[in-house]
Coordinates of C-alpha atoms in Angstrom, one line a residue:
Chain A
X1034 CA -19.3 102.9 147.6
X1035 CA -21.9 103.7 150.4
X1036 CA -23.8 105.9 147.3
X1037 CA -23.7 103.1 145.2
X1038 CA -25.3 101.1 148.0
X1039 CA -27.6 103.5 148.8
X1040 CA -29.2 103.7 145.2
X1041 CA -29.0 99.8 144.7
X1042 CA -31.2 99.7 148.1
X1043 CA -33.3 102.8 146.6
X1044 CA -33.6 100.8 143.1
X1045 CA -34.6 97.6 145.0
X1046 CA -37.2 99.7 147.3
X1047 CA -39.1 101.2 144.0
X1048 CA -38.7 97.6 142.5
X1049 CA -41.0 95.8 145.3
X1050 CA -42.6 98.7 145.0
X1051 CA -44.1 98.8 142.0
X1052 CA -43.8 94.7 141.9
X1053 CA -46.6 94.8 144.7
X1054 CA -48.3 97.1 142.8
X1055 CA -48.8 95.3 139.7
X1056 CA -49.6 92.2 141.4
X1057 CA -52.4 94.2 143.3
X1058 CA -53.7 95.3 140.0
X1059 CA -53.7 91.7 138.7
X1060 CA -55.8 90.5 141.6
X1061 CA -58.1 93.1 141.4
X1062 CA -58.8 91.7 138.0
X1063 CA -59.4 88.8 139.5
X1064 CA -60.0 85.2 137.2
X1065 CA -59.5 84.8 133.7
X1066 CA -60.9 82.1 131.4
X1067 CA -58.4 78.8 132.2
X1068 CA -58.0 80.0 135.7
X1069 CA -59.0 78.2 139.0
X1070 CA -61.9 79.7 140.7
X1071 CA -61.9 78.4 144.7
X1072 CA -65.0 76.8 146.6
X1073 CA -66.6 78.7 149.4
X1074 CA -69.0 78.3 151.9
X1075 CA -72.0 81.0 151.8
X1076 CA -75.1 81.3 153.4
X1077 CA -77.8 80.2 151.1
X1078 CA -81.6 81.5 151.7
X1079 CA -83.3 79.2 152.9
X1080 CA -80.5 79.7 156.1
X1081 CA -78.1 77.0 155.5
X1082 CA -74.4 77.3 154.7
X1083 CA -73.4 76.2 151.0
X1084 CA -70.4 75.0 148.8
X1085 CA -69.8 74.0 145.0
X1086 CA -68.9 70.6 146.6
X1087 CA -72.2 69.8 148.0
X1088 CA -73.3 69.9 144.4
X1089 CA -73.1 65.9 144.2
X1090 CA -72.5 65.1 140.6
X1091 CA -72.1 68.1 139.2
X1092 CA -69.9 68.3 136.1
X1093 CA -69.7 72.0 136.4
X1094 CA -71.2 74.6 138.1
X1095 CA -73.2 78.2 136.3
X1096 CA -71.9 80.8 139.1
X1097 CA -74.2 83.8 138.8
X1098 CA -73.2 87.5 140.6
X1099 CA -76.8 88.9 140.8
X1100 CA -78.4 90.6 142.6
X1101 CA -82.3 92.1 143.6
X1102 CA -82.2 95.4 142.0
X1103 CA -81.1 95.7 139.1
X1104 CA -82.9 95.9 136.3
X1105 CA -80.6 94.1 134.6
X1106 CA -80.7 91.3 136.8
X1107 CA -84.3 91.9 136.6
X1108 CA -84.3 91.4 133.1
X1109 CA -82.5 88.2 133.3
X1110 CA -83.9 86.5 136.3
X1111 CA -86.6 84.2 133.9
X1112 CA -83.6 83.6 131.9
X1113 CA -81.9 82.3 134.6
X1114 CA -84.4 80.1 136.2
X1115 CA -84.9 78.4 132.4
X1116 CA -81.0 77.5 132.8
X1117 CA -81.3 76.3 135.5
X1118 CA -83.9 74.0 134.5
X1119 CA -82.3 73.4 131.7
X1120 CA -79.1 72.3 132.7
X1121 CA -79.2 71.2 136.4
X1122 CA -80.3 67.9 135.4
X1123 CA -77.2 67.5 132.7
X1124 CA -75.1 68.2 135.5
X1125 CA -74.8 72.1 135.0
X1126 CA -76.2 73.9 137.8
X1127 CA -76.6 77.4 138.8
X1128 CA -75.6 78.7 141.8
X1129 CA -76.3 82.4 142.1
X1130 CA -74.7 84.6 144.8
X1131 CA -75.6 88.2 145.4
X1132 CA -72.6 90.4 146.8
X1133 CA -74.3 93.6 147.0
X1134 CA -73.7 95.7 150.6
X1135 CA -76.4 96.0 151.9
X1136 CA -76.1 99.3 153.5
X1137 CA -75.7 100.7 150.2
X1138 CA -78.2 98.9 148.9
X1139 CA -81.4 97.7 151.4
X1140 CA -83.2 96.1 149.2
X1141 CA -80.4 93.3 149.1
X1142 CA -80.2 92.2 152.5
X1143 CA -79.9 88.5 153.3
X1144 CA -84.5 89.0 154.4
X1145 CA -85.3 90.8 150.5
X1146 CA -83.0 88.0 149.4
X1147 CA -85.5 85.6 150.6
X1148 CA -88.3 87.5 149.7
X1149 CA -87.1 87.7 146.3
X1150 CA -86.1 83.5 145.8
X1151 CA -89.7 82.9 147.5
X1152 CA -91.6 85.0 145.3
X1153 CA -89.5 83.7 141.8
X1154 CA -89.5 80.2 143.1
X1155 CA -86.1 80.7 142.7
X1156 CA -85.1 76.4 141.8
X1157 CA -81.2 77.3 142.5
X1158 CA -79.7 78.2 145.9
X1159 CA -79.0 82.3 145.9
X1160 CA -76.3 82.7 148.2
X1161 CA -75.4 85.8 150.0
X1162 CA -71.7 87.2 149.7
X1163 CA -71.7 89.1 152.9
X1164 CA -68.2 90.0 152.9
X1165 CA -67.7 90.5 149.2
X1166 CA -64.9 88.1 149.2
X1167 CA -65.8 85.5 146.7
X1168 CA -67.3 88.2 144.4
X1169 CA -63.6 90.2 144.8
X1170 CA -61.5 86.8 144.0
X1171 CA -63.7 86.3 141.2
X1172 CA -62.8 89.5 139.9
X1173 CA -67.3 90.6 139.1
X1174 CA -67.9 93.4 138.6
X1175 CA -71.4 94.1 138.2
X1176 CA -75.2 91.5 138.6
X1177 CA -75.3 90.0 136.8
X1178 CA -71.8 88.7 135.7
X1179 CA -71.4 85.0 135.1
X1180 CA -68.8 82.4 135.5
X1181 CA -69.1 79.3 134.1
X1182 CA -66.8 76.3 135.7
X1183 CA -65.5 72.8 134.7
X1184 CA -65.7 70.1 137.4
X1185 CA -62.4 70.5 138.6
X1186 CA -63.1 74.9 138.9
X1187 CA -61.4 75.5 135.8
X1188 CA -63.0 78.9 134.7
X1189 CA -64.8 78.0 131.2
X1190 CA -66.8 81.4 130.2
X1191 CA -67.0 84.8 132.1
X1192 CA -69.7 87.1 130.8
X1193 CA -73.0 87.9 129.6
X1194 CA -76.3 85.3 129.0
X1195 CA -76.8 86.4 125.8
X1196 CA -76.7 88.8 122.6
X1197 CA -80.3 90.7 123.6
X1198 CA -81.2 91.9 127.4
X1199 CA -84.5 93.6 126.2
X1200 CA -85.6 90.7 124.6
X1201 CA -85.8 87.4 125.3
X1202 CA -87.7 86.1 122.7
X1203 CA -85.3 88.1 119.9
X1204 CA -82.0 86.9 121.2
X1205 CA -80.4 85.5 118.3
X1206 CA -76.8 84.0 119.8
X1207 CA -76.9 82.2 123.6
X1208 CA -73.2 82.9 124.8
X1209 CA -74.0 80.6 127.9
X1210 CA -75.4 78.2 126.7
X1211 CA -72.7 77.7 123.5
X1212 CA -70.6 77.1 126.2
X1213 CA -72.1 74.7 128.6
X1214 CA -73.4 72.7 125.2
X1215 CA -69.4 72.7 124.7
X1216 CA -68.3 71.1 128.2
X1217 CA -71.6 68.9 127.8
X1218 CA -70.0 67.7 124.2
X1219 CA -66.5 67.7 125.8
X1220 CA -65.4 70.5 122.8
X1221 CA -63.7 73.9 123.8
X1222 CA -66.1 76.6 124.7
X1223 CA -65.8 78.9 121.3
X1224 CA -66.5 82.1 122.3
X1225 CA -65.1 82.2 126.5
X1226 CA -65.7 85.7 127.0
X1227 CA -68.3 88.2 126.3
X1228 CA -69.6 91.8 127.5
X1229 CA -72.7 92.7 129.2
X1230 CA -74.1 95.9 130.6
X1231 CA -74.9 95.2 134.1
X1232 CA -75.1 97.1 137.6
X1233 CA -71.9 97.9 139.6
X1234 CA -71.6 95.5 142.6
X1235 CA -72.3 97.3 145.4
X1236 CA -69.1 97.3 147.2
X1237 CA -69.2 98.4 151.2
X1238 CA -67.2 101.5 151.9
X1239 CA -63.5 101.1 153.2
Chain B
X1394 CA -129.1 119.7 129.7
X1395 CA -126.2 120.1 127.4
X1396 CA -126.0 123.6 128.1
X1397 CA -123.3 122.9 130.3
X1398 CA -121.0 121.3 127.6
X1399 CA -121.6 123.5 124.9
X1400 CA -118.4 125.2 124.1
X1401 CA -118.4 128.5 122.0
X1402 CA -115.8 128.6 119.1
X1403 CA -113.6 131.5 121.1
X1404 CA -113.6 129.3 124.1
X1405 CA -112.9 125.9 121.8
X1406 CA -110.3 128.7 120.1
X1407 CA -108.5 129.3 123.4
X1408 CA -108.4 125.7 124.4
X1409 CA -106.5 124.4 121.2
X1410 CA -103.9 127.8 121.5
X1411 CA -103.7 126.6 125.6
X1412 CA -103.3 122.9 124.5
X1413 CA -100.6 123.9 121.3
X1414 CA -98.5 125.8 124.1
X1415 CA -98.4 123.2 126.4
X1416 CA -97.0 120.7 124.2
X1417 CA -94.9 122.8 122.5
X1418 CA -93.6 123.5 126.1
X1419 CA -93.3 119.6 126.5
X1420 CA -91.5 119.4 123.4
X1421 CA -88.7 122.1 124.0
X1422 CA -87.7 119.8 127.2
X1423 CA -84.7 117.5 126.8
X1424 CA -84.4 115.9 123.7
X1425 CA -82.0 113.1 123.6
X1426 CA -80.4 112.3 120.5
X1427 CA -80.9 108.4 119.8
X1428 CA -77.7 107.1 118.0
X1429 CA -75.7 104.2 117.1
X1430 CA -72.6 102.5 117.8
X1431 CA -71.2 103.7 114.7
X1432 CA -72.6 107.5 115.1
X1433 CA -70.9 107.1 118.9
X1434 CA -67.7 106.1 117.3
X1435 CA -67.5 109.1 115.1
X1436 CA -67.9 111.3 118.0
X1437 CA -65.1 109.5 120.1
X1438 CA -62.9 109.4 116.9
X1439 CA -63.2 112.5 115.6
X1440 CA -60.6 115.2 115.3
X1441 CA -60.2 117.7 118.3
X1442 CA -58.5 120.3 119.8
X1443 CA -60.6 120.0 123.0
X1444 CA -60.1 116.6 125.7
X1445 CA -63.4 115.3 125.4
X1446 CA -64.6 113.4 128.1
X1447 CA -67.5 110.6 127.9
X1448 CA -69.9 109.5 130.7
X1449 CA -71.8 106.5 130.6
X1450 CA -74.9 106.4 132.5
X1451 CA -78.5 105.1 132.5
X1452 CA -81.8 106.4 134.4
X1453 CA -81.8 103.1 135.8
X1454 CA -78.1 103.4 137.7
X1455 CA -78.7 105.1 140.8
X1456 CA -74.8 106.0 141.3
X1457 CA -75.1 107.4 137.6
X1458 CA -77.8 109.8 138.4
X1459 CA -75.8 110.8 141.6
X1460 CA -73.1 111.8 139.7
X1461 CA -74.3 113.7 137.3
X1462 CA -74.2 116.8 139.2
X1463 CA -70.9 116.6 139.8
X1464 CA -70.0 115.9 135.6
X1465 CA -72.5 119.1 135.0
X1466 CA -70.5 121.3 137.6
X1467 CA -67.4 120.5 135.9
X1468 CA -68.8 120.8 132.2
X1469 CA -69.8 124.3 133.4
X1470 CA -66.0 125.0 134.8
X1471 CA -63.7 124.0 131.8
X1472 CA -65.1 125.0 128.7
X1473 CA -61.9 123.8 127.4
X1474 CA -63.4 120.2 127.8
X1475 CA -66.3 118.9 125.8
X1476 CA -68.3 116.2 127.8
X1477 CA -70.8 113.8 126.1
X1478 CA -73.6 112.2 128.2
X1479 CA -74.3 108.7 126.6
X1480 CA -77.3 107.4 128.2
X1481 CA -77.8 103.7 127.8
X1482 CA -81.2 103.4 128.7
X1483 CA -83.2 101.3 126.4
X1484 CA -84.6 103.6 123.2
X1485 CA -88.6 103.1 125.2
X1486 CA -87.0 104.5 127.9
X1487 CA -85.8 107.6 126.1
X1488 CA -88.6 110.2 128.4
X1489 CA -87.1 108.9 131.4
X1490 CA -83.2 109.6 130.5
X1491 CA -84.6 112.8 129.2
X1492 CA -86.3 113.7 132.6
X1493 CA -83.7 113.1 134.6
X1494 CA -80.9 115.1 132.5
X1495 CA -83.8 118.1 132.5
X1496 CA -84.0 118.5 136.0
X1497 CA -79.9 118.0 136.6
X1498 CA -79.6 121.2 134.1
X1499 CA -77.7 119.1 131.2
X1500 CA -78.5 120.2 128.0
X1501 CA -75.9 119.5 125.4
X1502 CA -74.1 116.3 123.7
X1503 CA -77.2 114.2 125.4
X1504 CA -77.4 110.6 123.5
X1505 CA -78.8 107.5 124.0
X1506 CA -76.8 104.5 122.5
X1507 CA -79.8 102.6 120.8
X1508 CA -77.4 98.9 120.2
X1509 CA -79.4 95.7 120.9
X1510 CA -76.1 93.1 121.5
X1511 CA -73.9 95.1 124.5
X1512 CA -71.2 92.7 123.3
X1513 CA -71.0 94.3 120.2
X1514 CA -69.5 97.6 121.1
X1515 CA -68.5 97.3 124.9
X1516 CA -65.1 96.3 124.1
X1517 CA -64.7 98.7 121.2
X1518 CA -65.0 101.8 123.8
X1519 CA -62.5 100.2 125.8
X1520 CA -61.1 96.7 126.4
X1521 CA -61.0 97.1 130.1
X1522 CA -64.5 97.2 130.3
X1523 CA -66.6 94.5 132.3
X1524 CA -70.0 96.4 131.4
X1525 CA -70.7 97.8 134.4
X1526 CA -72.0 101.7 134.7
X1527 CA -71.2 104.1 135.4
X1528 CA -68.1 104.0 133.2
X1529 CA -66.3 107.2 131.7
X1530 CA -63.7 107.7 128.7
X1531 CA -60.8 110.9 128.0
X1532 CA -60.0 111.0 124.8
X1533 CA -57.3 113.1 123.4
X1534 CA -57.4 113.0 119.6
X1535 CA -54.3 115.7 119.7
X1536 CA -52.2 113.6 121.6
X1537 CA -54.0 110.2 120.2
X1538 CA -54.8 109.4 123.8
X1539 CA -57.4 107.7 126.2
X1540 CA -57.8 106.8 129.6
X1541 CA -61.2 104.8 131.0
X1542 CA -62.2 104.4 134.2
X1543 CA -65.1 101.7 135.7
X1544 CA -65.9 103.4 138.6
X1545 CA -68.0 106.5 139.9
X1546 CA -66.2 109.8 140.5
X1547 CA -66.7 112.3 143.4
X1548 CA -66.3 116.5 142.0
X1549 CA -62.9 116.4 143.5
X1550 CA -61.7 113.2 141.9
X1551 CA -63.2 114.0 138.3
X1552 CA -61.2 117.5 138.8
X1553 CA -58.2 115.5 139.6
X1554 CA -58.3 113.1 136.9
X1555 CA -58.9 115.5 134.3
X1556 CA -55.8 117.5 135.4
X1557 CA -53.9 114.8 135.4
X1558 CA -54.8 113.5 132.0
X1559 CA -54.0 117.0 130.6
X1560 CA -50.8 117.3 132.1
X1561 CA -49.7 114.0 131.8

């Protein structure tokens, strides 16, 4: 009797074992397309703190992981500024956070963060992600990664810009902007998720 | 006046033999295969008695180039494996790719995945895959297995990983 116990409690150990380990692997993935993303309060670079919700008006919300460095963020910074300036005014802003440690990476500090908006004119806040929190629940990746949200933080499209990184003037299909043209019309977003090459985030070491 | 310039035909000789050696010298460098999606697929997919093992990188990813090395020692240690360096620089970029796999000492299965649309393929090398590099893929065609990993490896966990993918 005792033996049977003793398994039983063995069997219900490995169970909440590997019960906590799946659900740590599902966090780690962090949020899918339907999901609710959270708010947060990061610093933004012109010093003050900054939230989805003091985006008055907004009927969704372009979130951006980017960063300085990469060239692929590089490669897409124009891009994002012309969203931006796009699609602030319908309601559709972008709010671009960079999450990259900075001892990894110097030239991503909160002071080459504000070099870097300064010298771009940067016309969206660029919030830094000092403790890599947001970009973790998120589940990014890499810069740049987006997530497109509803007005209520219902994930509507994770992924790329767009179908050509070296190219702007040869892209042929705009993935972000199908699917903010979709929430604008009040359709569902078509294509919600899409692949892009991109930097690792920089995470700081354990 | 122009005596200074005038160059005799042994000398102008000399100078094309001295200029045909050093470009041929430049040309026997690293020379990175520029393929497709489809021509990368073939390799993945093809039949094999060896793992094969393929690392994603670019000239551009610094944690990439810094572990290199360690995918060259182990190349060098199992012969039993066959490992495939897929650069994905952009095509212009080819000398640069090229450079850098010179001076780390790799020489063979170099390729540079010429593909304008990223979301064309990513998924198709594994559906795990958010994009980011440096990215690596087992495959087992013997055992029709694969195993993909997002991250950046250390000698000792690259070892490790290969073990246990062979004797799992």
């Amino acid at each position: 009797m005792t033996k049977i116990k003793l398994f039983f409690l063995i069997g219900l150990a490995f169970s909440f074992y590997s019960c906590s380990d799946s659900m740590g692997s599902q966090s780690k993935e962090g949020l899918k397309v339907g999901d609710k993303a959270k708010d947060f309060s990061l610093k933004n670079v012109d010093g003050k703190m900054m939230s989805l919700k003091s985006f008055k008006d907004a009927k969704g919300y372009i979130v951006v992981f980017t960063c300085n460095e990469c060239p692929y963020a590089k490669l897409y910074e124009d891009r994002i500024i012309a969203l931006h300036n796009k699609y602030a005014s319908k309601g559709f802003p972008v709010v671009a956070i960079n999450p990259n440690n900075e001892t990894i990476q110097p030239g991503d500090s909160f002071e080459m963060m504000q070099v870097r908006a300064k010298s771009k004119e940067f016309p969206f806040p660029y919030l830094r992600d000092e403790t890599q929190d947001i970009a973790r629940f998120y589940g990014a990746r890499k810069t740049p990664h987006i997530y497109l949200l509803k007005n209520n933080l219902e994930v509507a499209y994770i992924g790329g810009i767009d179908d050509n990184p070296q190219n702007s003037d040869k892209v042929e299909e705009r993935y972000l902007e199908n699917a903010v043209d979709a929430l604008l019309a009040n359709k569902e977003v078509q294509k919600n998720v899409t692949k892009a090459i991109g930097c690792t985030i920089k995470w700081k070491e354990s | 006046m122009f005596k200074f310039f005038y160059i005799s035909k042994v000398q102008l000789f000399s100078l094309i033999l001295f200029s045909g050696l050093f470009i041929s010298g430049k040309t026997n460098a690293q020379v990175l295969e520029i393929i497709n999606y489809e021509t990368l697929n073939k390799h993945i997919e093809s039949a094999s008695e060896e793992v094969k093992v393929f690392n994603f990188w670019a000239s551009w990813c610094k944690p990439c180039v810094e572990e290199l090395p360690h995918f060259k020692e182990v190349a060098d240690k199992y012969s039993s494996v066959k490992f495939y360096f897929i650069s994905l620089d952009f095509a212009k970029d080819k000398e640069k790719a090229s450079k850098i796999l010179e001076k780390k000492g790799i020489a063979s299965k170099v390729y540079l995945l010429d593909e304008i649309n990223p979301n064309s393929w990513i998924d198709k090398v594994d559906k795990t895959w958010s994009g980011a590099i440096p990215a690596t893929l087992f495959v087992d065609k013997k055992r029709n297995k694969t195993s993909f990993f997002e991250k950046s490896f250390s000698q000792e966990e690259l070892i490790k990983e290969i073990h246990n993918f062979i004797s799992d």
